[in-house]
């Protein structure tokens, strides 16, 4: 059975010296590409933002200038919604664990 194509929009090209997804699936056309993270399991990926400056979801939301200002109740509801996207079964299933190495380097 042929491997289905991987949509280019779900990956970013970041570093051509690292095999990226090629190391995992063995296809040259994905060398140097990495999947971007979904919103699922967002609550367990602290710290937030590209520089790690937001220690929690509320701080990350506040730092985005394009979102409206939320009341305390609205912020609590929004962060609760984002936390509800966490899939505990996925997080604890060994089949989905991180690889032990990446780019030839132990993690």
CSV table of C-alpha atoms in Angstrom, one decimal:
chain,number,residue,atom,x,y,z
A,1,UNK,CA,0.0,0.0,0.0
A,2,UNK,CA,1.4,3.4,-1.0
A,3,UNK,CA,2.1,6.0,1.6
A,4,UNK,CA,-0.4,8.9,1.3
A,5,UNK,CA,1.0,12.3,0.4
A,6,UNK,CA,1.7,14.7,3.2
A,7,UNK,CA,0.1,18.1,2.6
A,8,UNK,CA,2.7,20.8,2.3
A,9,UNK,CA,0.7,23.3,4.3
A,10,UNK,CA,1.0,21.2,7.4
A,11,UNK,CA,4.8,21.5,7.4
A,12,UNK,CA,7.3,24.2,7.6
A,13,UNK,CA,10.7,24.2,6.0
A,14,UNK,CA,13.1,25.2,8.7
A,15,UNK,CA,16.5,23.6,8.5
A,16,UNK,CA,18.0,21.8,5.5
A,17,UNK,CA,20.9,20.3,7.5
A,18,UNK,CA,18.5,18.3,9.7
A,19,UNK,CA,16.5,15.5,8.0
A,20,UNK,CA,13.4,16.4,9.9
A,21,UNK,CA,10.4,14.2,8.8
A,22,UNK,CA,12.7,12.3,6.4
A,23,UNK,CA,14.3,10.7,9.5
A,24,UNK,CA,11.0,9.3,10.6
A,25,UNK,CA,9.3,8.3,7.3
A,26,UNK,CA,12.2,7.9,5.0
A,27,UNK,CA,10.9,10.1,2.1
A,28,UNK,CA,13.4,12.6,0.5
A,29,UNK,CA,10.6,15.1,-0.4
A,30,UNK,CA,10.1,15.8,3.3
A,31,UNK,CA,13.8,16.3,4.2
A,32,UNK,CA,14.2,19.4,6.4
A,33,UNK,CA,10.4,19.7,7.0
A,34,UNK,CA,8.7,19.6,10.4
A,35,UNK,CA,5.0,19.4,11.3
A,36,UNK,CA,3.6,22.4,13.0
A,37,UNK,CA,1.8,21.8,16.2
A,38,UNK,CA,-2.0,21.6,16.4
A,39,UNK,CA,-4.2,23.1,19.2
A,40,UNK,CA,-4.8,19.7,20.6
A,41,UNK,CA,-2.8,19.1,23.8
A,42,UNK,CA,-2.0,22.8,23.9
A,43,UNK,CA,-2.5,23.0,27.7
A,44,UNK,CA,0.5,20.7,28.3
A,45,UNK,CA,3.1,22.5,26.1
A,46,UNK,CA,4.2,25.3,28.3
A,47,UNK,CA,5.9,27.7,28.1
A,48,UNK,CA,4.2,29.5,25.2
A,49,UNK,CA,5.1,31.9,22.3
A,50,UNK,CA,8.2,31.6,20.2
A,51,UNK,CA,10.5,32.8,23.0
A,52,UNK,CA,8.8,31.0,25.9
A,53,UNK,CA,7.9,34.3,27.5
A,54,UNK,CA,4.3,33.2,28.3
A,55,UNK,CA,4.2,30.8,31.3
A,56,UNK,CA,0.5,30.0,30.8
A,57,UNK,CA,-2.3,30.1,28.2
A,58,UNK,CA,-3.8,33.4,29.6
A,59,UNK,CA,-0.5,35.2,29.3
A,60,UNK,CA,-0.1,33.9,25.7
A,61,UNK,CA,-3.5,35.1,24.8
A,62,UNK,CA,-3.0,38.6,26.4
A,63,UNK,CA,0.3,39.0,24.5
A,64,UNK,CA,-1.5,38.7,21.1
A,65,UNK,CA,-2.6,42.1,20.1
A,66,UNK,CA,-5.1,40.9,17.5
A,67,UNK,CA,-7.4,39.2,20.1
A,68,UNK,CA,-10.1,41.1,22.0
A,69,UNK,CA,-9.7,42.0,25.6
A,70,UNK,CA,-11.4,39.3,27.7
A,71,UNK,CA,-13.1,39.7,31.1
A,72,UNK,CA,-11.8,37.4,33.9
A,73,UNK,CA,-14.8,35.1,33.2
A,74,UNK,CA,-14.2,35.2,29.4
A,75,UNK,CA,-10.5,34.4,29.8
A,76,UNK,CA,-11.4,31.5,32.2
A,77,UNK,CA,-13.8,30.1,29.6
A,78,UNK,CA,-11.4,30.5,26.8
A,79,UNK,CA,-8.5,28.8,28.6
A,80,UNK,CA,-10.8,26.1,29.8
A,81,UNK,CA,-11.8,25.4,26.2
A,82,UNK,CA,-8.2,25.2,25.1
A,83,UNK,CA,-7.4,22.9,28.0
A,84,UNK,CA,-10.3,20.7,27.0
A,85,UNK,CA,-8.5,19.9,23.7
A,86,UNK,CA,-6.1,17.8,25.7
A,87,UNK,CA,-6.3,14.1,24.9
A,88,UNK,CA,-5.0,12.2,27.9
A,89,UNK,CA,-5.2,8.9,26.0
A,90,UNK,CA,-2.9,10.2,23.3
A,91,UNK,CA,-0.4,11.7,25.8
A,92,UNK,CA,0.0,8.4,27.7
A,93,UNK,CA,0.0,6.0,24.7
A,94,UNK,CA,3.6,4.7,24.1
A,95,UNK,CA,2.9,4.4,20.4
A,96,UNK,CA,2.8,8.1,20.1
A,97,UNK,CA,5.9,8.9,22.2
A,98,UNK,CA,8.6,11.2,21.0
A,99,UNK,CA,11.5,9.6,19.2
A,100,UNK,CA,14.6,8.9,21.2
A,101,UNK,CA,16.8,10.8,18.7
A,102,UNK,CA,16.4,13.6,16.2
A,103,UNK,CA,18.9,14.8,13.6
A,104,UNK,CA,21.2,12.0,14.8
A,105,UNK,CA,21.3,13.5,18.3
A,106,UNK,CA,19.8,11.9,21.4
A,107,UNK,CA,16.9,13.9,22.8
